[in-house]
PDB file of C-alpha atoms and ligand atoms in Angstrom:
ATOM      1  CA  MET A   6      22.262 187.572 175.777  1.00 41.00           C
ATOM      2  CA  ARG A   7      20.413 183.985 174.978  1.00 51.00           C
ATOM      3  CA  VAL A   8      23.660 182.529 173.565  1.00 47.00           C
ATOM      4  CA  PHE A   9      25.933 184.265 176.250  1.00 47.00           C
ATOM      5  CA  THR A  10      23.833 182.685 178.489  1.00 47.00           C
ATOM      6  CA  LEU A  11      23.637 179.210 176.828  1.00 45.00           C
ATOM      7  CA  LEU A  12      27.135 179.511 175.782  1.00 45.00           C
ATOM      8  CA  ALA A  13      28.098 180.112 180.076  1.00 47.00           C
ATOM      9  CA  MET A  14      25.507 176.979 180.761  1.00 45.00           C
ATOM     10  CA  GLY A  15      27.118 174.808 177.886  1.00 43.00           C
ATOM     11  CA  LEU A  16      30.595 175.862 179.868  1.00 46.00           C
ATOM     12  CA  TRP A  17      29.334 174.781 183.176  1.00 45.00           C
ATOM     13  CA  LEU A  18      28.364 171.973 182.271  1.00 45.00           C
ATOM     14  CA  GLY A  19      31.033 170.755 180.933  1.00 44.00           C
ATOM     15  CA  ASN A  20      33.409 171.935 182.321  1.00 45.00           C
ATOM     16  CA  ALA A  21      31.068 170.074 185.242  1.00 45.00           C
ATOM     17  CA  PRO A  22      32.685 166.636 185.361  1.00 50.00           C
ATOM     18  CA  LEU A  23      36.234 167.546 184.394  1.00 55.00           C
ATOM     19  CA  MET A  24      37.091 169.712 187.493  1.00 55.00           C
ATOM     20  CA  ALA A  25      35.131 167.325 189.683  1.00 71.00           C
ATOM     21  CA  GLN A  26      37.942 165.637 192.165  1.00 83.00           C
ATOM     22  CA  PRO A  27      38.389 161.688 192.520  1.00 94.00           C
ATOM     23  CA  THR A  28      36.961 160.082 195.270  1.00 95.00           C
ATOM     24  CA  SER A  29      39.759 159.242 197.939  1.00 96.00           C
ATOM     25  CA  ALA A  30      40.103 155.181 198.161  1.00 95.00           C
ATOM     26  CA  GLY A  31      40.724 155.648 201.672  1.00 95.00           C
ATOM     27  CA  ALA A  32      43.905 155.599 203.682  1.00 95.00           C
ATOM     28  CA  PRO A  33      47.015 153.433 202.028  1.00 96.00           C
ATOM     29  CA  ASP A  34      48.734 151.112 204.157  1.00 97.00           C
ATOM     30  CA  PRO A  35      50.630 152.833 206.444  1.00 97.00           C
ATOM     31  CA  GLN A  36      53.871 150.410 205.332  1.00 97.00           C
ATOM     32  CA  ALA A  37      52.704 151.614 201.913  1.00 98.00           C
ATOM     33  CA  VAL A  38      53.148 154.968 202.742  1.00 98.00           C
ATOM     34  CA  GLU A  39      56.578 154.277 205.169  1.00 98.00           C
ATOM     35  CA  ASP A  40      58.368 152.663 201.748  1.00 98.00           C
ATOM     36  CA  LEU A  41      57.228 154.997 198.996  1.00 98.00           C
ATOM     37  CA  VAL A  42      59.300 157.960 201.347  1.00 98.00           C
ATOM     38  CA  ALA A  43      62.412 155.189 201.739  1.00 98.00           C
ATOM     39  CA  ALA A  44      62.400 154.007 198.004  1.00 98.00           C
ATOM     40  CA  SER A  45      62.615 157.910 197.501  1.00 98.00           C
ATOM     41  CA  ARG A  46      65.295 158.705 200.061  1.00 98.00           C
ATOM     42  CA  VAL A  47      67.215 155.250 198.557  1.00 98.00           C
ATOM     43  CA  LEU A  48      67.811 156.162 195.244  1.00 98.00           C
ATOM     44  CA  ALA A  49      68.268 159.554 195.665  1.00 98.00           C
ATOM     45  CA  ASP A  50      71.223 157.727 197.764  1.00 97.00           C
ATOM     46  CA  LEU A  51      71.883 155.919 195.599  1.00 98.00           C
ATOM     47  CA  GLY A  52      72.471 158.107 193.289  1.00 97.00           C
ATOM     48  CA  VAL A  53      69.006 157.101 191.045  1.00 98.00           C
ATOM     49  CA  VAL A  54      68.460 160.395 191.082  1.00 98.00           C
ATOM     50  CA  ASP A  55      69.372 163.449 192.201  1.00 97.00           C
ATOM     51  CA  GLY A  56      66.617 166.819 192.158  1.00 96.00           C
ATOM     52  CA  PHE A  57      64.313 165.692 188.996  1.00 97.00           C
ATOM     53  CA  GLY A  58      62.538 162.084 189.196  1.00 98.00           C
ATOM     54  CA  HIS A  59      60.004 159.705 191.588  1.00 98.00           C
ATOM     55  CA  VAL A  60      59.044 156.435 192.667  1.00 98.00           C
ATOM     56  CA  SER A  61      55.166 155.822 192.382  1.00 98.00           C
ATOM     57  CA  VAL A  62      53.131 153.209 194.294  1.00 98.00           C
ATOM     58  CA  ARG A  63      49.806 151.182 192.775  1.00 98.00           C
ATOM     59  CA  HIS A  64      46.944 152.263 196.175  1.00 98.00           C
ATOM     60  CA  ASP A  65      46.942 148.691 197.627  1.00 98.00           C
ATOM     61  CA  LYS A  66      42.853 149.486 198.593  1.00 97.00           C
ATOM     62  CA  ASP A  67      42.045 150.766 194.911  1.00 98.00           C
ATOM     63  CA  PRO A  68      43.967 149.184 191.413  1.00 98.00           C
ATOM     64  CA  ASN A  69      42.619 152.784 190.001  1.00 98.00           C
ATOM     65  CA  ARG A  70      44.379 154.961 192.113  1.00 98.00           C
ATOM     66  CA  PHE A  71      48.550 155.359 193.158  1.00 98.00           C
ATOM     67  CA  LEU A  72      50.593 157.241 195.426  1.00 98.00           C
ATOM     68  CA  MET A  73      53.002 159.560 195.004  1.00 98.00           C
ATOM     69  CA  SER A  74      54.763 163.089 196.486  1.00 98.00           C
ATOM     70  CA  ARG A  75      53.714 166.117 195.751  1.00 98.00           C
ATOM     71  CA  SER A  76      56.890 167.727 193.028  1.00 98.00           C
ATOM     72  CA  MET A  77      59.995 167.625 195.518  1.00 98.00           C
ATOM     73  CA  ALA A  78      62.897 166.442 195.864  1.00 98.00           C
ATOM     74  CA  PRO A  79      62.890 162.665 196.519  1.00 98.00           C
ATOM     75  CA  ALA A  80      66.096 163.172 198.868  1.00 98.00           C
ATOM     76  CA  LEU A  81      63.191 165.472 201.577  1.00 97.00           C
ATOM     77  CA  VAL A  82      60.595 163.411 200.409  1.00 98.00           C
ATOM     78  CA  LYS A  83      58.240 162.761 204.310  1.00 97.00           C
ATOM     79  CA  ALA A  84      55.275 160.708 204.762  1.00 97.00           C
ATOM     80  CA  ASP A  85      53.261 164.171 204.756  1.00 97.00           C
ATOM     81  CA  ASP A  86      53.615 165.301 200.837  1.00 98.00           C
ATOM     82  CA  VAL A  87      51.946 161.789 199.279  1.00 98.00           C
ATOM     83  CA  LEU A  88      49.310 162.882 197.746  1.00 98.00           C
ATOM     84  CA  GLU A  89      47.254 160.677 196.113  1.00 98.00           C
ATOM     85  CA  PHE A  90      46.526 159.807 192.090  1.00 98.00           C
ATOM     86  CA  ASP A  91      43.462 158.650 190.091  1.00 98.00           C
ATOM     87  CA  LEU A  92      44.837 157.216 186.531  1.00 98.00           C
ATOM     88  CA  ASP A  93      44.422 160.089 184.323  1.00 98.00           C
ATOM     89  CA  GLY A  94      47.035 161.828 187.020  1.00 98.00           C
ATOM     90  CA  VAL A  95      44.280 164.209 188.377  1.00 97.00           C
ATOM     91  CA  ALA A  96      44.838 164.233 192.489  1.00 97.00           C
ATOM     92  CA  VAL A  97      43.052 162.949 194.650  1.00 97.00           C
ATOM     93  CA  ASP A  98      43.885 165.976 196.439  1.00 95.00           C
ATOM     94  CA  ALA A  99      46.363 168.203 195.974  1.00 94.00           C
ATOM     95  CA  LYS A 100      46.345 170.420 198.861  1.00 92.00           C
ATOM     96  CA  GLY A 101      47.587 173.560 196.545  1.00 95.00           C
ATOM     97  CA  GLN A 102      50.864 171.264 196.705  1.00 96.00           C
ATOM     98  CA  ALA A 103      52.316 172.070 192.707  1.00 98.00           C
ATOM     99  CA  VAL A 104      52.787 167.821 191.731  1.00 98.00           C
ATOM    100  CA  PHE A 105      54.760 166.490 190.019  1.00 98.00           C
ATOM    101  CA  LEU A 106      55.035 167.583 185.722  1.00 98.00           C
ATOM    102  CA  GLU A 107      55.582 164.010 184.581  1.00 98.00           C
ATOM    103  CA  ARG A 108      52.639 162.080 186.685  1.00 98.00           C
ATOM    104  CA  PHE A 109      51.303 160.717 183.731  1.00 98.00           C
ATOM    105  CA  ILE A 110      54.154 158.493 183.447  1.00 98.00           C
ATOM    106  CA  HIS A 111      53.458 156.492 186.165  1.00 98.00           C
ATOM    107  CA  SER A 112      49.733 157.100 185.835  1.00 98.00           C
ATOM    108  CA  GLU A 113      49.885 155.858 182.064  1.00 98.00           C
ATOM    109  CA  ILE A 114      51.799 152.948 182.779  1.00 99.00           C
ATOM    110  CA  TYR A 115      49.768 151.795 185.128  1.00 98.00           C
ATOM    111  CA  LYS A 116      46.960 151.672 182.994  1.00 98.00           C
ATOM    112  CA  ALA A 117      48.248 149.776 180.542  1.00 98.00           C
ATOM    113  CA  ARG A 118      49.727 147.174 182.978  1.00 98.00           C
ATOM    114  CA  PRO A 119      47.671 146.016 185.973  1.00 98.00           C
ATOM    115  CA  ASP A 120      50.961 143.457 187.219  1.00 98.00           C
ATOM    116  CA  VAL A 121      52.797 146.620 187.707  1.00 98.00           C
ATOM    117  CA  LYS A 122      52.635 148.068 191.424  1.00 98.00           C
ATOM    118  CA  ALA A 123      54.936 150.443 191.031  1.00 99.00           C
ATOM    119  CA  VAL A 124      57.155 153.031 188.872  1.00 99.00           C
ATOM    120  CA  VAL A 125      60.531 154.753 189.051  1.00 98.00           C
ATOM    121  CA  HIS A 126      61.235 157.403 186.508  1.00 98.00           C
ATOM    122  CA  SER A 127      64.650 158.968 186.599  1.00 98.00           C
ATOM    123  CA  HIS A 128      67.250 160.691 184.344  1.00 98.00           C
ATOM    124  CA  SER A 129      70.224 158.474 186.029  1.00 97.00           C
ATOM    125  CA  PRO A 130      73.030 159.419 183.365  1.00 97.00           C
ATOM    126  CA  SER A 131      74.961 156.353 182.311  1.00 98.00           C
ATOM    127  CA  VAL A 132      71.737 154.939 180.938  1.00 98.00           C
ATOM    128  CA  ILE A 133      71.610 157.938 178.100  1.00 98.00           C
ATOM    129  CA  PRO A 134      74.393 157.349 175.602  1.00 98.00           C
ATOM    130  CA  PHE A 135      72.155 154.207 174.694  1.00 98.00           C
ATOM    131  CA  GLY A 136      68.674 155.928 174.773  1.00 98.00           C
ATOM    132  CA  VAL A 137      71.247 158.274 172.170  1.00 98.00           C
ATOM    133  CA  SER A 138      72.643 155.781 170.401  1.00 98.00           C
ATOM    134  CA  LYS A 139      72.210 152.486 167.753  1.00 96.00           C
ATOM    135  CA  THR A 140      74.652 150.336 170.816  1.00 97.00           C
ATOM    136  CA  ARG A 141      70.722 148.803 172.874  1.00 97.00           C
ATOM    137  CA  LEU A 142      71.043 148.664 176.473  1.00 98.00           C
ATOM    138  CA  GLN A 143      71.683 145.115 176.867  1.00 97.00           C
ATOM    139  CA  PRO A 144      72.464 142.814 179.836  1.00 98.00           C
ATOM    140  CA  ILE A 145      75.836 141.907 180.985  1.00 97.00           C
ATOM    141  CA  TYR A 146      75.808 140.379 184.436  1.00 98.00           C
ATOM    142  CA  HIS A 147      73.128 138.170 185.936  1.00 98.00           C
ATOM    143  CA  MET A 148      72.304 141.585 187.869  1.00 98.00           C
ATOM    144  CA  SER A 149      70.920 143.557 185.396  1.00 98.00           C
ATOM    145  CA  SER A 150      68.413 140.507 183.825  1.00 98.00           C
ATOM    146  CA  PHE A 151      65.022 142.068 184.257  1.00 98.00           C
ATOM    147  CA  MET A 152      65.672 143.504 181.724  1.00 97.00           C
ATOM    148  CA  GLY A 153      66.058 141.193 178.825  1.00 94.00           C
ATOM    149  CA  VAL A 154      67.379 141.957 175.868  1.00 92.00           C
ATOM    150  CA  ASP A 155      65.809 144.354 174.428  1.00 87.00           C
ATOM    151  CA  VAL A 156      65.357 146.845 176.354  1.00 97.00           C
ATOM    152  CA  PRO A 157      62.682 149.718 173.833  1.00 98.00           C
ATOM    153  CA  VAL A 158      63.621 153.778 173.912  1.00 98.00           C
ATOM    154  CA  PHE A 159      60.457 156.037 173.652  1.00 98.00           C
ATOM    155  CA  GLU A 160      61.371 158.194 170.773  1.00 98.00           C
ATOM    156  CA  ILE A 161      58.434 161.306 171.535  1.00 98.00           C
ATOM    157  CA  ARG A 162      59.399 163.325 167.990  1.00 98.00           C
ATOM    158  CA  ASP A 163      57.178 160.223 166.915  1.00 98.00           C
ATOM    159  CA  VAL A 164      54.533 161.533 168.906  1.00 97.00           C
ATOM    160  CA  GLU A 165      55.561 164.936 169.471  1.00 97.00           C
ATOM    161  CA  GLY A 166      57.774 165.838 166.277  1.00 97.00           C
ATOM    162  CA  PRO A 167      60.817 168.501 166.746  1.00 97.00           C
ATOM    163  CA  GLY A 168      59.990 170.579 168.813  1.00 97.00           C
ATOM    164  CA  SER A 169      59.335 169.138 172.192  1.00 97.00           C
ATOM    165  CA  ASP A 170      60.625 170.246 175.426  1.00 98.00           C
ATOM    166  CA  LEU A 171      60.872 165.977 175.970  1.00 98.00           C
ATOM    167  CA  LEU A 172      59.227 166.557 179.477  1.00 98.00           C
ATOM    168  CA  VAL A 173      56.801 163.350 179.007  1.00 98.00           C
ATOM    169  CA  ARG A 174      53.270 166.091 180.252  1.00 97.00           C
ATOM    170  CA  ASN A 175      50.137 165.300 179.161  1.00 98.00           C
ATOM    171  CA  ARG A 176      48.164 161.172 179.140  1.00 98.00           C
ATOM    172  CA  LYS A 177      48.631 160.653 175.838  1.00 98.00           C
ATOM    173  CA  LEU A 178      52.648 161.351 175.838  1.00 98.00           C
ATOM    174  CA  GLY A 179      52.211 159.221 178.770  1.00 98.00           C
ATOM    175  CA  ALA A 180      49.482 156.570 176.779  1.00 98.00           C
ATOM    176  CA  ALA A 181      53.069 155.800 173.964  1.00 98.00           C
ATOM    177  CA  LEU A 182      55.110 154.958 176.744  1.00 98.00           C
ATOM    178  CA  ALA A 183      53.092 153.807 178.143  1.00 98.00           C
ATOM    179  CA  LYS A 184      52.898 151.508 174.452  1.00 98.00           C
ATOM    180  CA  VAL A 185      56.613 151.755 174.173  1.00 98.00           C
ATOM    181  CA  LEU A 186      57.328 149.832 177.316  1.00 98.00           C
ATOM    182  CA  GLU A 187      54.862 147.011 176.206  1.00 98.00           C
ATOM    183  CA  ASP A 188      55.288 144.111 178.776  1.00 98.00           C
ATOM    184  CA  LYS A 189      59.060 144.930 179.526  1.00 98.00           C
ATOM    185  CA  THR A 190      60.284 146.398 182.583  1.00 98.00           C
ATOM    186  CA  VAL A 191      62.807 149.114 180.992  1.00 98.00           C
ATOM    187  CA  ALA A 192      61.862 151.468 178.356  1.00 98.00           C
ATOM    188  CA  LEU A 193      65.038 154.336 177.521  1.00 98.00           C
ATOM    189  CA  MET A 194      63.635 157.973 176.567  1.00 98.00           C
ATOM    190  CA  ARG A 195      66.051 159.020 174.776  1.00 98.00           C
ATOM    191  CA  GLY A 196      67.235 162.445 175.575  1.00 98.00           C
ATOM    192  CA  HIS A 197      66.049 162.549 179.188  1.00 98.00           C
ATOM    193  CA  GLY A 198      65.284 159.627 180.446  1.00 98.00           C
ATOM    194  CA  SER A 199      63.864 156.427 181.355  1.00 98.00           C
ATOM    195  CA  VAL A 200      61.716 154.346 183.417  1.00 98.00           C
ATOM    196  CA  THR A 201      61.462 151.036 185.409  1.00 98.00           C
ATOM    197  CA  VAL A 202      58.678 149.457 186.386  1.00 98.00           C
ATOM    198  CA  GLY A 203      58.197 146.652 188.826  1.00 98.00           C
ATOM    199  CA  THR A 204      55.204 144.759 191.041  1.00 98.00           C
ATOM    200  CA  SER A 205      56.644 145.703 194.609  1.00 98.00           C
ATOM    201  CA  LEU A 206      58.736 149.221 195.849  1.00 98.00           C
ATOM    202  CA  PRO A 207      62.197 146.588 197.071  1.00 98.00           C
ATOM    203  CA  GLN A 208      61.700 145.586 193.140  1.00 98.00           C
ATOM    204  CA  VAL A 209      61.626 148.381 190.846  1.00 98.00           C
ATOM    205  CA  VAL A 210      64.305 150.466 192.966  1.00 98.00           C
ATOM    206  CA  PHE A 211      66.493 147.165 193.227  1.00 98.00           C
ATOM    207  CA  ARG A 212      65.856 147.125 188.965  1.00 98.00           C
ATOM    208  CA  ALA A 213      66.448 150.791 188.263  1.00 98.00           C
ATOM    209  CA  TYR A 214      69.513 150.808 190.657  1.00 98.00           C
ATOM    210  CA  TYR A 215      71.123 147.390 188.483  1.00 98.00           C
ATOM    211  CA  ALA A 216      69.466 149.428 185.247  1.00 98.00           C
ATOM    212  CA  GLU A 217      71.897 152.331 186.803  1.00 98.00           C
ATOM    213  CA  MET A 218      74.344 150.117 186.869  1.00 98.00           C
ATOM    214  CA  ASN A 219      74.759 148.622 184.251  1.00 98.00           C
ATOM    215  CA  ALA A 220      74.437 151.014 181.659  1.00 98.00           C
ATOM    216  CA  ARG A 221      77.976 151.863 183.430  1.00 98.00           C
ATOM    217  CA  LEU A 222      79.310 148.650 182.919  1.00 98.00           C
ATOM    218  CA  GLN A 223      78.304 148.052 179.602  1.00 98.00           C
ATOM    219  CA  SER A 224      80.534 151.544 178.402  1.00 98.00           C
ATOM    220  CA  GLU A 225      82.749 150.485 179.930  1.00 98.00           C
ATOM    221  CA  ALA A 226      82.971 146.751 178.729  1.00 98.00           C
ATOM    222  CA  ILE A 227      82.503 148.313 174.827  1.00 98.00           C
ATOM    223  CA  LYS A 228      85.415 149.878 175.850  1.00 98.00           C
ATOM    224  CA  LEU A 229      87.502 147.189 175.844  1.00 98.00           C
ATOM    225  CA  GLY A 230      86.419 145.174 173.325  1.00 97.00           C
ATOM    226  CA  GLU A 231      83.879 142.921 172.713  1.00 97.00           C
ATOM    227  CA  VAL A 232      80.885 142.255 174.477  1.00 97.00           C
ATOM    228  CA  THR A 233      79.387 138.497 175.994  1.00 98.00           C
ATOM    229  CA  TYR A 234      75.562 139.373 176.772  1.00 98.00           C
ATOM    230  CA  LEU A 235      73.761 137.620 178.183  1.00 98.00           C
ATOM    231  CA  THR A 236      71.572 134.992 176.174  1.00 97.00           C
ATOM    232  CA  PRO A 237      67.462 135.418 176.703  1.00 97.00           C
ATOM    233  CA  GLU A 238      67.568 131.758 178.427  1.00 98.00           C
ATOM    234  CA  GLU A 239      70.217 133.111 181.449  1.00 98.00           C
ATOM    235  CA  ALA A 240      68.695 136.711 181.166  1.00 98.00           C
ATOM    236  CA  ALA A 241      65.671 134.538 182.484  1.00 97.00           C
ATOM    237  CA  ALA A 242      66.920 131.969 184.642  1.00 98.00           C
ATOM    238  CA  ALA A 243      69.315 134.769 186.140  1.00 98.00           C
ATOM    239  CA  ALA A 244      65.810 137.269 186.896  1.00 97.00           C
ATOM    240  CA  LYS A 245      63.746 134.139 187.875  1.00 96.00           C
ATOM    241  CA  THR A 246      66.284 133.486 191.076  1.00 97.00           C
ATOM    242  CA  ASN A 247      67.225 137.363 191.906  1.00 95.00           C
ATOM    243  CA  ASP A 248      63.719 138.105 192.149  1.00 94.00           C
ATOM    244  CA  ALA A 249      63.350 135.835 195.674  1.00 95.00           C
ATOM    245  CA  LEU A 250      66.376 137.984 196.533  1.00 96.00           C
ATOM    246  CA  VAL A 251      65.456 141.586 195.791  1.00 97.00           C
ATOM    247  CA  MET A 252      64.723 142.165 200.735  1.00 97.00           C
ATOM    248  CA  ARG A 253      68.603 141.191 201.088  1.00 97.00           C
ATOM    249  CA  PRO A 254      69.922 145.275 199.450  1.00 97.00           C
ATOM    250  CA  TRP A 255      66.640 146.151 200.259  1.00 98.00           C
ATOM    251  CA  GLU A 256      66.649 146.303 203.733  1.00 97.00           C
ATOM    252  CA  VAL A 257      69.795 147.613 204.075  1.00 97.00           C
ATOM    253  CA  TRP A 258      69.421 149.992 201.988  1.00 98.00           C
ATOM    254  CA  LYS A 259      66.347 151.273 203.811  1.00 98.00           C
ATOM    255  CA  ARG A 260      67.790 151.709 206.950  1.00 97.00           C
ATOM    256  CA  LYS A 261      71.005 153.895 205.539  1.00 96.00           C
ATOM    257  CA  ALA A 262      68.014 155.796 203.999  1.00 95.00           C
ATOM    258  CA  MET A 263      65.770 155.607 206.933  1.00 93.00           C
ATOM    259  CA  LYS A 264      68.590 157.061 209.618  1.00 86.00           C
ATOM    260  CA  PRO A 265      67.258 159.757 211.487  1.00 78.00           C
ATOM    261  CA  GLU A 266      69.212 163.168 210.617  1.00 66.00           C
TER     262      GLU A 266
HETATM  263 MN1   MN B  16      61.605 163.819 183.523  1.00 97.92          MN
END
């Protein structure tokens, strides 16, 4: 009986901190929520996400929190669906709703990369061949110059062995992915998809779209024969130019995506 009581006490005490919910950083900037809703819909409109995939933004009031929708198709996200998470991927208040299994992609990247303010994870189809073959994804035109000339590939077998379901379903896998991403803007996930990071929602949407476009064009170019890729210097220079221009496509994408049905 005493052993049982001690065990029960231990379980209760041991679990108490785990069960404690993170506190809210307060109401986020309504503009950030609106842009997160827009980003979800834009990515769906552009074919970067479909029924799967997600986008998040770091909380404007607390760098240890981020915003992301509940688990749902990105095209249908509304402001009411946006939830707040801490950097362990725990929802402040999920309101009894399901959360994305792969939220650890976001939480661990925010933890490892203070410069990152927005993250997109997708299964956009054209990048998949570059995660499973020896051909590296490389910028073939100025729009994708932000990728640099060394896009890393996350191999989940290095962490989980040969039997995983390929999903980044816990903190350990999220941290391993963040390590492979290192200081880059894009990482491919072998047999799964990719992750793209940026300093704003308009920029991360731009990057997720043009990474997909580059993959499509690179596959086409390879069929024609030898390909001339951007040099590292060209990539750096063009990326700098484009960073000042991300609002131009964003405004038209957002307007179309937010049109009342
Ligand atoms: Mn996924």
